[in-house]
mmCIF file of C-alpha atoms in Angstrom:
data_model
loop_
_atom_site.group_PDB
_atom_site.id
_atom_site.type_symbol
_atom_site.label_atom_id
_atom_site.label_comp_id
_atom_site.label_asym_id
_atom_site.label_seq_id
_atom_site.Cartn_x
_atom_site.Cartn_y
_atom_site.Cartn_z
ATOM 1 C CA MET A 12 102.838 117.388 22.291
ATOM 2 C CA THR A 13 100.514 120.415 22.215
ATOM 3 C CA THR A 14 100.051 123.203 19.635
ATOM 4 C CA ASP A 15 102.005 125.523 21.907
ATOM 5 C CA ASP A 16 104.933 123.170 21.648
ATOM 6 C CA LEU A 17 104.786 123.302 17.807
ATOM 7 C CA SER A 18 104.841 127.122 17.812
ATOM 8 C CA ALA A 19 107.683 127.448 20.313
ATOM 9 C CA PRO A 20 111.113 128.506 18.923
ATOM 10 C CA LEU A 21 113.490 125.630 18.358
ATOM 11 C CA GLY A 22 116.062 125.118 21.090
ATOM 12 C CA GLN A 23 114.100 127.093 23.628
ATOM 13 C CA ASP A 24 112.128 124.951 26.085
ATOM 14 C CA ARG A 25 109.445 126.712 28.041
ATOM 15 C CA PRO A 26 110.100 126.253 31.760
ATOM 16 C CA ARG A 27 107.540 124.111 33.528
ATOM 17 C CA LYS A 28 105.610 125.441 36.460
ATOM 18 C CA ARG A 29 107.071 124.094 39.750
ATOM 19 C CA ARG A 30 104.703 122.681 42.353
ATOM 20 C CA TYR A 31 105.332 123.579 46.018
ATOM 21 C CA ARG A 32 106.174 120.478 48.098
ATOM 22 C CA LEU A 33 106.606 120.237 51.888
ATOM 23 C CA PRO A 34 110.095 119.234 53.034
ATOM 24 C CA PHE A 35 108.608 116.320 55.057
ATOM 25 C CA THR A 36 105.926 113.698 54.720
ATOM 26 C CA ALA A 37 102.771 113.341 56.831
ATOM 27 C CA PRO A 38 104.157 110.381 58.843
ATOM 28 C CA GLN A 39 107.304 112.398 59.534
ATOM 29 C CA ALA A 40 105.194 115.319 60.796
ATOM 30 C CA ILE A 41 103.195 113.067 63.135
ATOM 31 C CA ALA A 42 106.358 111.481 64.481
ATOM 32 C CA GLY A 43 107.925 114.879 65.073
ATOM 33 C CA LEU A 44 104.912 116.184 66.984
ATOM 34 C CA PHE A 45 104.838 113.049 69.131
ATOM 35 C CA GLY A 46 108.559 113.393 69.892
ATOM 36 C CA LEU A 47 108.120 117.055 70.854
ATOM 37 C CA PHE A 48 105.271 116.136 73.217
ATOM 38 C CA LEU A 49 107.398 113.405 74.789
ATOM 39 C CA VAL A 50 110.343 115.772 75.355
ATOM 40 C CA VAL A 51 108.096 118.397 76.972
ATOM 41 C CA PHE A 52 106.460 115.799 79.201
ATOM 42 C CA LEU A 53 109.769 114.336 80.365
ATOM 43 C CA GLY A 54 111.196 117.771 81.019
ATOM 44 C CA PHE A 55 108.194 118.688 83.140
ATOM 45 C CA ALA A 56 108.378 115.434 85.085
ATOM 46 C CA ILE A 57 112.117 115.751 85.765
ATOM 47 C CA PHE A 58 112.498 119.449 86.518
ATOM 48 C CA ASN A 59 109.144 120.248 88.105
ATOM 49 C CA GLN A 60 109.722 120.872 91.841
ATOM 50 C CA ASN A 61 106.082 120.838 92.941
ATOM 51 C CA PRO A 62 105.866 118.205 95.713
ATOM 52 C CA MET A 63 102.077 118.164 95.473
ATOM 53 C CA GLY A 64 102.063 117.428 91.741
ATOM 54 C CA GLY A 65 99.213 115.094 90.897
ATOM 55 C CA GLU A 66 97.471 115.607 94.256
ATOM 56 C CA PRO A 67 93.862 116.857 94.252
ATOM 57 C CA LEU A 68 93.566 120.523 95.171
ATOM 58 C CA ALA A 69 90.651 122.564 96.408
ATOM 59 C CA LYS A 70 90.335 126.333 96.724
ATOM 60 C CA VAL A 71 88.154 127.738 99.503
ATOM 61 C CA SER A 72 87.336 131.399 99.910
ATOM 62 C CA TYR A 73 86.402 132.810 103.304
ATOM 63 C CA ASP A 74 85.957 136.125 105.004
ATOM 64 C CA PRO A 75 87.863 136.328 108.325
ATOM 65 C CA ALA A 76 85.401 138.915 109.557
ATOM 66 C CA LYS A 77 82.588 136.362 109.440
ATOM 67 C CA LEU A 78 84.504 133.702 111.399
ATOM 68 C CA PRO A 79 83.933 133.154 115.131
ATOM 69 C CA ALA A 80 86.415 134.899 117.378
ATOM 70 C CA GLU A 81 88.102 131.654 118.431
ATOM 71 C CA THR A 82 88.572 130.534 114.829
ATOM 72 C CA ALA A 83 89.907 133.896 113.731
ATOM 73 C CA ALA A 84 92.437 133.806 116.533
ATOM 74 C CA ASN A 85 93.451 130.279 115.675
ATOM 75 C CA PRO A 86 93.023 129.612 111.930
ATOM 76 C CA ALA A 87 94.127 125.981 112.339
ATOM 77 C CA SER A 88 90.904 125.251 114.257
ATOM 78 C CA ALA A 89 88.853 126.155 111.178
ATOM 79 C CA ASN A 90 89.853 122.848 109.684
ATOM 80 C CA PRO A 91 89.133 119.985 112.119
ATOM 81 C CA THR A 92 90.900 117.536 109.865
ATOM 82 C CA ALA A 93 94.153 119.496 109.786
ATOM 83 C CA PRO A 94 97.087 117.970 111.667
ATOM 84 C CA LYS A 95 97.584 119.278 115.180
ATOM 85 C CA GLU A 96 101.230 120.038 114.559
ATOM 86 C CA ALA A 97 103.498 120.532 111.617
ATOM 87 C CA ALA A 98 105.147 117.474 110.158
ATOM 88 C CA LYS A 99 108.523 116.853 111.697
ATOM 89 C CA GLU A 100 111.568 116.937 109.516
ATOM 90 C CA PRO A 101 114.072 114.115 110.113
ATOM 91 C CA ALA A 102 117.136 115.300 111.969
ATOM 92 C CA ALA A 103 120.692 114.443 111.050
ATOM 93 C CA GLY A 104 121.245 110.706 111.087
ATOM 94 C CA GLN A 105 117.516 110.019 110.825
ATOM 95 C CA GLN A 106 115.349 108.863 107.967
ATOM 96 C CA THR A 107 111.647 108.793 107.174
ATOM 97 C CA VAL A 108 110.264 105.331 106.463
ATOM 98 C CA THR A 109 106.861 104.807 104.839
ATOM 99 C CA ILE A 110 105.170 101.641 106.092
ATOM 100 C CA ILE A 111 102.274 100.217 104.066
ATOM 101 C CA ASP A 112 99.631 98.079 105.718
ATOM 102 C CA GLY A 113 99.310 95.001 103.502
ATOM 103 C CA SER A 114 95.631 94.498 104.356
ATOM 104 C CA SER A 115 94.252 98.040 104.137
ATOM 105 C CA GLY A 116 96.872 99.795 102.001
ATOM 106 C CA ALA A 117 97.139 102.572 104.581
ATOM 107 C CA ARG A 118 100.450 104.429 104.676
ATOM 108 C CA GLN A 119 102.280 105.640 107.761
ATOM 109 C CA SER A 120 105.425 107.756 107.849
ATOM 110 C CA VAL A 121 107.784 106.984 110.720
ATOM 111 C CA ILE A 122 110.966 108.893 111.578
ATOM 112 C CA VAL A 123 113.705 106.633 112.866
ATOM 113 C CA GLY A 124 117.056 107.557 114.324
ATOM 114 C CA GLY A 125 120.595 106.516 113.429
ATOM 115 C CA GLY A 126 122.336 103.464 114.788
ATOM 116 C CA ALA A 127 125.537 103.209 116.767
ATOM 117 C CA GLU A 128 127.412 104.823 113.907
ATOM 118 C CA THR A 129 125.511 108.130 114.223
ATOM 119 C CA PRO A 130 125.406 110.052 117.500
ATOM 120 C CA ALA A 131 122.216 111.883 116.588
ATOM 121 C CA ALA A 132 119.327 111.274 118.977
ATOM 122 C CA ALA A 133 116.300 109.386 117.694
ATOM 123 C CA ASP A 134 112.826 110.784 117.376
ATOM 124 C CA ALA A 135 111.336 112.112 120.597
ATOM 125 C CA PRO A 136 110.787 109.195 122.999
ATOM 126 C CA PRO A 137 107.209 107.980 123.366
ATOM 127 C CA ALA A 138 105.126 109.098 126.297
ATOM 128 C CA MET A 139 104.945 106.849 129.350
ATOM 129 C CA ILE A 140 102.310 104.126 129.212
ATOM 130 C CA ALA A 141 99.752 103.881 131.986
ATOM 131 C CA GLY A 142 100.477 101.090 134.453
ATOM 132 C CA VAL A 143 104.222 101.047 133.811
ATOM 133 C CA ASN A 144 106.404 101.041 136.917
ATOM 134 C CA PRO A 145 108.880 103.957 136.590
ATOM 135 C CA LYS A 146 111.315 102.122 138.859
ATOM 136 C CA LEU A 147 111.730 99.502 136.139
ATOM 137 C CA LEU A 148 112.970 102.060 133.621
ATOM 138 C CA GLU A 149 116.216 103.881 133.090
ATOM 139 C CA SER A 150 117.166 106.618 130.675
ATOM 140 C CA SER A 151 119.135 105.911 127.505
ATOM 141 C CA ARG A 152 120.110 108.204 124.653
ATOM 142 C CA TYR A 153 117.001 107.008 122.819
ATOM 143 C CA GLY A 154 114.511 107.081 125.697
ATOM 144 C CA MET A 155 113.450 104.912 128.623
ATOM 145 C CA ILE A 156 114.404 101.211 128.549
ATOM 146 C CA PRO A 157 113.820 98.348 131.026
ATOM 147 C CA VAL A 158 115.999 97.793 134.075
ATOM 148 C CA VAL A 159 115.906 95.517 137.123
ATOM 149 C CA ALA A 160 115.132 97.403 140.355
ATOM 150 C CA ASP A 161 115.290 95.913 143.881
ATOM 151 C CA GLY A 162 115.074 92.419 142.423
ATOM 152 C CA LEU A 163 111.859 93.216 140.511
ATOM 153 C CA LYS A 164 111.886 92.417 136.788
ATOM 154 C CA SER A 165 109.640 93.409 133.911
ATOM 155 C CA PHE A 166 108.963 89.718 133.252
ATOM 156 C CA ARG A 167 107.210 89.467 136.621
ATOM 157 C CA ALA A 168 105.802 92.988 136.878
ATOM 158 C CA TYR A 169 103.947 92.915 133.559
ATOM 159 C CA ALA A 170 102.958 89.240 133.445
ATOM 160 C CA ALA A 171 99.245 88.942 132.695
ATOM 161 C CA GLY A 172 98.538 85.795 134.707
ATOM 162 C CA GLY A 173 98.225 85.950 138.500
ATOM 163 C CA ASP A 174 98.981 83.337 141.136
ATOM 164 C CA ALA A 175 95.459 81.920 140.920
ATOM 165 C CA GLU A 176 95.750 81.374 137.179
ATOM 166 C CA ARG A 177 99.153 79.757 137.584
ATOM 167 C CA ALA A 178 97.777 77.415 140.234
ATOM 168 C CA VAL A 179 95.019 76.289 137.869
ATOM 169 C CA ALA A 180 97.492 75.946 134.996
ATOM 170 C CA ALA A 181 99.740 73.741 137.115
ATOM 171 C CA LYS A 182 97.009 71.092 137.230
ATOM 172 C CA LYS A 183 96.241 70.829 133.513
ATOM 173 C CA PRO A 184 97.893 71.123 130.088
ATOM 174 C CA VAL A 185 98.306 74.683 128.880
ATOM 175 C CA VAL A 186 98.592 76.384 125.493
ATOM 176 C CA ALA A 187 99.997 79.880 124.908
ATOM 177 C CA ILE A 188 99.215 81.784 121.700
ATOM 178 C CA VAL A 189 101.337 84.728 120.488
ATOM 179 C CA ILE A 190 100.038 87.063 117.771
ATOM 180 C CA SER A 191 103.033 88.693 116.064
ATOM 181 C CA GLY A 192 103.657 91.652 113.771
ATOM 182 C CA LEU A 193 101.376 94.110 115.549
ATOM 183 C CA GLY A 194 101.779 97.878 115.760
ATOM 184 C CA VAL A 195 101.837 98.523 112.000
ATOM 185 C CA GLY A 196 98.279 98.564 110.724
ATOM 186 C CA ALA A 197 95.898 99.940 113.340
ATOM 187 C CA ALA A 198 92.907 97.937 112.100
ATOM 188 C CA LYS A 199 94.434 94.486 112.430
ATOM 189 C CA THR A 200 96.068 95.447 115.731
ATOM 190 C CA ALA A 201 92.721 96.646 117.097
ATOM 191 C CA ASP A 202 91.095 93.366 116.011
ATOM 192 C CA ALA A 203 93.737 91.337 117.829
ATOM 193 C CA ILE A 204 93.315 93.438 120.979
ATOM 194 C CA THR A 205 89.528 93.380 121.100
ATOM 195 C CA LYS A 206 88.529 90.078 119.471
ATOM 196 C CA LEU A 207 90.961 87.697 121.170
ATOM 197 C CA PRO A 208 90.868 86.572 124.816
ATOM 198 C CA GLY A 209 93.106 88.413 127.259
ATOM 199 C CA ALA A 210 95.174 85.245 127.728
ATOM 200 C CA VAL A 211 96.511 85.644 124.169
ATOM 201 C CA THR A 212 99.929 87.349 124.159
ATOM 202 C CA LEU A 213 100.505 90.161 121.648
ATOM 203 C CA ALA A 214 103.898 90.901 120.069
ATOM 204 C CA PHE A 215 104.499 94.423 118.731
ATOM 205 C CA THR A 216 107.090 95.609 116.213
ATOM 206 C CA PRO A 217 108.742 98.991 116.951
ATOM 207 C CA TYR A 218 107.770 100.638 113.667
ATOM 208 C CA GLY A 219 104.218 101.873 114.211
ATOM 209 C CA SER A 220 103.572 105.613 114.271
ATOM 210 C CA ASP A 221 102.456 105.403 117.913
ATOM 211 C CA PRO A 222 103.070 101.880 119.251
ATOM 212 C CA GLY A 223 102.831 103.081 122.852
ATOM 213 C CA LYS A 224 99.114 103.868 122.510
ATOM 214 C CA LEU A 225 98.376 100.467 121.018
ATOM 215 C CA VAL A 226 100.402 98.696 123.706
ATOM 216 C CA GLU A 227 98.516 100.646 126.356
ATOM 217 C CA ARG A 228 95.208 99.479 124.871
ATOM 218 C CA ALA A 229 96.438 95.899 124.754
ATOM 219 C CA ARG A 230 97.508 95.909 128.395
ATOM 220 C CA ALA A 231 94.206 97.523 129.398
ATOM 221 C CA GLN A 232 92.495 94.464 127.862
ATOM 222 C CA LYS A 233 94.712 92.181 130.018
ATOM 223 C CA HIS A 234 96.956 91.090 127.150
ATOM 224 C CA GLU A 235 100.583 90.331 127.838
ATOM 225 C CA VAL A 236 102.960 92.195 125.510
ATOM 226 C CA LEU A 237 106.232 91.295 123.782
ATOM 227 C CA LEU A 238 108.673 93.493 121.855
ATOM 228 C CA GLN A 239 109.672 92.082 118.462
ATOM 229 C CA VAL A 240 113.211 93.054 117.458
ATOM 230 C CA PRO A 241 114.079 92.887 113.727
ATOM 231 C CA MET A 242 117.065 90.668 112.991
ATOM 232 C CA GLU A 243 119.018 89.753 109.867
ATOM 233 C CA PRO A 244 117.551 86.976 107.695
ATOM 234 C CA PHE A 245 119.627 84.869 105.317
ATOM 235 C CA ASP A 246 118.493 86.840 102.239
ATOM 236 C CA TYR A 247 119.254 90.268 103.701
ATOM 237 C CA PRO A 248 119.198 92.958 102.272
ATOM 238 C CA ASP A 249 116.803 91.652 99.606
ATOM 239 C CA ASN A 250 114.551 90.808 102.523
ATOM 240 C CA ASP A 251 114.952 93.739 104.901
ATOM 241 C CA PRO A 252 113.130 93.663 108.279
ATOM 242 C CA GLY A 253 113.434 97.456 108.651
ATOM 243 C CA PRO A 254 115.556 100.265 110.111
ATOM 244 C CA GLN A 255 117.899 99.462 112.995
ATOM 245 C CA THR A 256 117.923 95.743 112.122
ATOM 246 C CA LEU A 257 120.427 93.733 114.166
ATOM 247 C CA LEU A 258 123.121 92.470 111.773
ATOM 248 C CA THR A 259 125.803 89.805 112.014
ATOM 249 C CA THR A 260 128.227 92.211 110.311
ATOM 250 C CA LEU A 261 127.988 94.778 113.123
ATOM 251 C CA SER A 262 129.963 94.733 116.337
ATOM 252 C CA ALA A 263 128.394 93.634 119.611
ATOM 253 C CA GLU A 264 128.355 97.255 120.811
ATOM 254 C CA GLN A 265 126.529 98.416 117.689
ATOM 255 C CA ASN A 266 123.884 95.707 117.943
ATOM 256 C CA VAL A 267 123.330 96.367 121.652
ATOM 257 C CA ASP A 268 122.920 100.052 120.812
ATOM 258 C CA ARG A 269 120.338 99.190 118.170
ATOM 259 C CA LEU A 270 118.584 96.955 120.682
ATOM 260 C CA ALA A 271 118.339 99.959 123.019
ATOM 261 C CA TRP A 272 116.613 101.927 120.256
ATOM 262 C CA HIS A 273 114.009 99.188 119.863
ATOM 263 C CA MET A 274 113.513 98.825 123.614
ATOM 264 C CA SER A 275 112.800 102.562 123.914
ATOM 265 C CA ARG A 276 109.850 102.597 121.492
ATOM 266 C CA PHE A 277 107.335 101.583 124.166
ATOM 267 C CA GLN A 278 107.273 100.146 127.676
ATOM 268 C CA GLY A 279 105.425 97.478 129.618
ATOM 269 C CA TYR A 280 106.564 94.340 127.773
ATOM 270 C CA VAL A 281 107.557 91.083 129.465
ATOM 271 C CA GLY A 282 110.172 90.010 126.961
ATOM 272 C CA ILE A 283 111.689 90.065 123.499
ATOM 273 C CA ALA A 284 110.951 87.982 120.408
ATOM 274 C CA ASN A 285 112.856 87.862 117.159
ATOM 275 C CA PHE A 286 111.290 89.459 114.088
ATOM 276 C CA MET A 287 112.625 87.395 111.148
ATOM 277 C CA GLY A 288 116.384 86.852 111.793
ATOM 278 C CA SER A 289 117.093 83.376 110.408
ATOM 279 C CA ARG A 290 120.793 84.232 110.007
ATOM 280 C CA PHE A 291 121.171 86.295 113.168
ATOM 281 C CA VAL A 292 119.586 83.825 115.616
ATOM 282 C CA ALA A 293 121.800 81.046 114.245
ATOM 283 C CA THR A 294 125.017 83.059 114.787
ATOM 284 C CA ASP A 295 126.329 82.504 118.309
ATOM 285 C CA THR A 296 128.691 85.498 118.394
ATOM 286 C CA ALA A 297 125.881 87.831 117.333
ATOM 287 C CA MET A 298 123.233 86.410 119.661
ATOM 288 C CA GLN A 299 125.322 86.151 122.832
ATOM 289 C CA PRO A 300 125.445 89.893 123.675
ATOM 290 C CA ILE A 301 121.807 90.455 122.728
ATOM 291 C CA VAL A 302 120.344 87.653 124.859
ATOM 292 C CA LYS A 303 122.644 88.620 127.745
ATOM 293 C CA GLU A 304 121.477 92.234 127.519
ATOM 294 C CA ALA A 305 117.828 91.139 127.586
ATOM 295 C CA ALA A 306 118.482 88.904 130.614
ATOM 296 C CA LYS A 307 120.299 91.729 132.412
ATOM 297 C CA ARG A 308 117.236 93.916 131.955
ATOM 298 C CA GLY A 309 114.792 91.408 133.435
ATOM 299 C CA LEU A 310 113.194 90.269 130.198
ATOM 300 C CA ALA A 311 112.141 86.882 128.821
ATOM 301 C CA TRP A 312 112.988 85.566 125.364
ATOM 302 C CA LEU A 313 110.684 83.976 122.794
ATOM 303 C CA ASP A 314 112.101 82.206 119.752
ATOM 304 C CA ASP A 315 109.423 82.169 117.054
ATOM 305 C CA GLY A 316 110.633 78.750 115.859
ATOM 306 C CA SER A 317 111.236 79.827 112.261
ATOM 307 C CA ALA A 318 115.002 79.061 112.356
ATOM 308 C CA PRO A 319 115.814 75.413 113.165
ATOM 309 C CA ARG A 320 119.465 76.267 113.935
ATOM 310 C CA SER A 321 118.661 79.021 116.427
ATOM 311 C CA VAL A 322 121.036 79.226 119.400
ATOM 312 C CA ALA A 323 118.708 81.393 121.495
ATOM 313 C CA GLY A 324 117.620 78.536 123.746
ATOM 314 C CA VAL A 325 121.144 77.488 124.709
ATOM 315 C CA ILE A 326 122.179 81.072 125.473
ATOM 316 C CA ALA A 327 118.995 81.808 127.429
ATOM 317 C CA GLU A 328 119.485 78.673 129.510
ATOM 318 C CA GLY A 329 123.002 79.846 130.343
ATOM 319 C CA GLN A 330 121.558 83.165 131.534
ATOM 320 C CA SER A 331 118.830 81.485 133.632
ATOM 321 C CA MET A 332 116.219 83.653 131.958
ATOM 322 C CA PRO A 333 112.632 82.687 131.080
ATOM 323 C CA TYR A 334 112.562 81.221 127.589
ATOM 324 C CA ALA A 335 110.166 79.531 125.178
ATOM 325 C CA LYS A 336 110.306 78.385 121.592
ATOM 326 C CA ALA A 337 107.201 78.285 119.435
ATOM 327 C CA ASP A 338 106.138 74.736 118.724
ATOM 328 C CA VAL A 339 103.686 75.457 115.896
ATOM 329 C CA GLY A 340 103.254 78.189 113.293
ATOM 330 C CA ILE A 341 99.487 78.402 113.339
ATOM 331 C CA ASP A 342 98.810 80.212 110.059
ATOM 332 C CA THR A 343 101.821 79.234 107.959
ATOM 333 C CA VAL A 344 99.137 78.106 105.511
ATOM 334 C CA PRO A 345 96.393 80.700 106.108
ATOM 335 C CA THR A 346 93.300 78.648 105.380
ATOM 336 C CA PRO A 347 90.591 77.710 107.905
ATOM 337 C CA ALA A 348 91.271 73.985 107.586
ATOM 338 C CA GLU A 349 95.054 74.321 108.049
ATOM 339 C CA ILE A 350 94.686 76.744 110.965
ATOM 340 C CA ASP A 351 92.290 74.373 112.708
ATOM 341 C CA ARG A 352 94.723 71.517 112.078
ATOM 342 C CA ALA A 353 97.594 73.530 113.616
ATOM 343 C CA LEU A 354 95.515 74.355 116.684
ATOM 344 C CA ALA A 355 94.678 70.670 117.117
ATOM 345 C CA ARG A 356 98.404 69.914 116.913
ATOM 346 C CA LEU A 357 98.996 72.402 119.743
ATOM 347 C CA GLU A 358 96.460 70.609 121.907
ATOM 348 C CA THR A 359 98.192 67.281 121.298
ATOM 349 C CA LEU A 360 101.597 68.730 122.202
ATOM 350 C CA ALA A 361 100.187 70.330 125.356
ATOM 351 C CA LYS A 362 98.815 66.995 126.532
ATOM 352 C CA GLU A 363 102.124 65.272 125.796
ATOM 353 C CA ARG A 364 104.466 67.890 127.315
ATOM 354 C CA GLY A 365 102.258 69.854 129.702
ATOM 355 C CA ALA A 366 102.646 73.109 127.720
ATOM 356 C CA ALA A 367 102.788 74.200 124.071
ATOM 357 C CA VAL A 368 103.298 77.553 122.327
ATOM 358 C CA GLY A 369 101.835 78.650 119.003
ATOM 359 C CA VAL A 370 102.610 81.755 116.930
ATOM 360 C CA ALA A 371 100.273 83.394 114.428
ATOM 361 C CA SER A 372 99.935 86.653 112.532
ATOM 362 C CA ALA A 373 97.005 89.060 112.788
ATOM 363 C CA LEU A 374 95.254 87.872 109.637
ATOM 364 C CA PRO A 375 91.454 88.164 109.908
ATOM 365 C CA ILE A 376 91.043 84.426 109.315
ATOM 366 C CA SER A 377 93.619 83.654 112.017
ATOM 367 C CA ILE A 378 91.906 85.876 114.579
ATOM 368 C CA GLU A 379 88.513 84.401 113.724
ATOM 369 C CA ARG A 380 89.627 80.747 113.981
ATOM 370 C CA ILE A 381 91.699 81.264 117.146
ATOM 371 C CA GLY A 382 88.805 83.098 118.806
ATOM 372 C CA THR A 383 86.389 80.262 118.026
ATOM 373 C CA TRP A 384 88.892 77.603 119.123
ATOM 374 C CA ALA A 385 89.628 79.365 122.427
ATOM 375 C CA LYS A 386 85.968 79.274 123.462
ATOM 376 C CA GLN A 387 85.928 75.472 123.207
ATOM 377 C CA LEU A 388 89.336 74.766 124.735
ATOM 378 C CA GLU A 389 88.365 74.652 128.413
ATOM 379 C CA GLY A 390 85.808 71.947 127.715
ATOM 380 C CA ARG A 391 88.625 69.733 126.467
ATOM 381 C CA GLY A 392 90.600 70.053 129.699
ATOM 382 C CA ILE A 393 93.237 72.470 128.368
ATOM 383 C CA ALA A 394 93.882 75.998 129.606
ATOM 384 C CA LEU A 395 94.732 78.972 127.381
ATOM 385 C CA VAL A 396 97.356 80.957 129.296
ATOM 386 C CA PRO A 397 99.654 83.969 128.778
ATOM 387 C CA LEU A 398 103.136 83.207 127.504
ATOM 388 C CA THR A 399 104.800 83.833 130.884
ATOM 389 C CA THR A 400 102.624 81.177 132.506
ATOM 390 C CA ALA A 401 103.638 78.632 129.865
ATOM 391 C CA MET A 402 107.305 79.617 130.301
ATOM 392 C CA LEU A 403 107.200 79.002 134.039
ATOM 393 C CA LYS A 404 105.454 75.634 133.820
ATOM 394 C CA PRO A 405 107.899 72.708 133.596
ATOM 395 C CA LYS A 406 107.491 70.617 130.456
ATOM 396 C CA SER A 407 107.375 66.870 130.718
ATOM 397 C CA SER A 408 109.761 64.921 128.490
#
């Protein structure tokens, strides 16, 4: 009690001075500011329509009067790195698929057309490849696809081995090597084309941005070429081979139509190989029309050997078409020791049967080990031959 309190009139309390207090605490203020920032950020991310958001930008100033006449007339030539033509928008029934190269991380955007369900035409058909016989092609709604003409078939016309090579191969065991999964990833495809002997057969998927150019390079280096067609695996759609995959749930007409799309992506191949497809190749009703269509068009068939219950061999035999099944997956375990062991297994099978077929991917270690092995093969009395040569050579029991 103070002296002021003693002198104050009884019954009259002097009001105390009120201190100003904020309606919220410091932690509440911090939380509120953080929440406001989060709301603004989410709103910007959701409603911002800038397709180049997050991309690096550069501003360049120039005076058109100081540019050369040619550049002023054609501004696009001022930037040598600019694309030569505007990006194509997918048409109705088409979709843009981004394919990522697993080794380099490079991205490629590919426009693909609709299947049998959509009448829209696919992307413009690829240009003709040098060395392709136009008589062995016919027009489809997707582009040019193989056809038999005057008894001549693509299997014979584009086979890499000649009569002389076949005569030599008839006298000794032979091994054929197929490198699969090419066309997506220019670097690994270029390595397979340039670093492996011409007797190695190259199998291309239809999804590269310009598979025709890569196939043309491969054939110029004397490589035989196969078309890999994506087919339904058991764990589809969790494991999806890609657009226009042949499916057991589609009708025969729809799958044959999808096959035509794949066959139109490039020309000059000797046959077809399955790309995945563990369920599809084991389903007789699905495989029958596809193998028959390939036989009708003068093509061979390679089963990559990944599906033990595949019916491709039985159907191909009924169509009297050239056929082979891979005996060994060379880089199933992609280590130098295991690859060398698989190649040795191929040699043993070739000596026992007269011919053996191995399949590998375009991994750098696979290309390096196969290239080294191929240089030593002739000294062991075994010939490395294109796939068609191994298909035509009878196997001993």
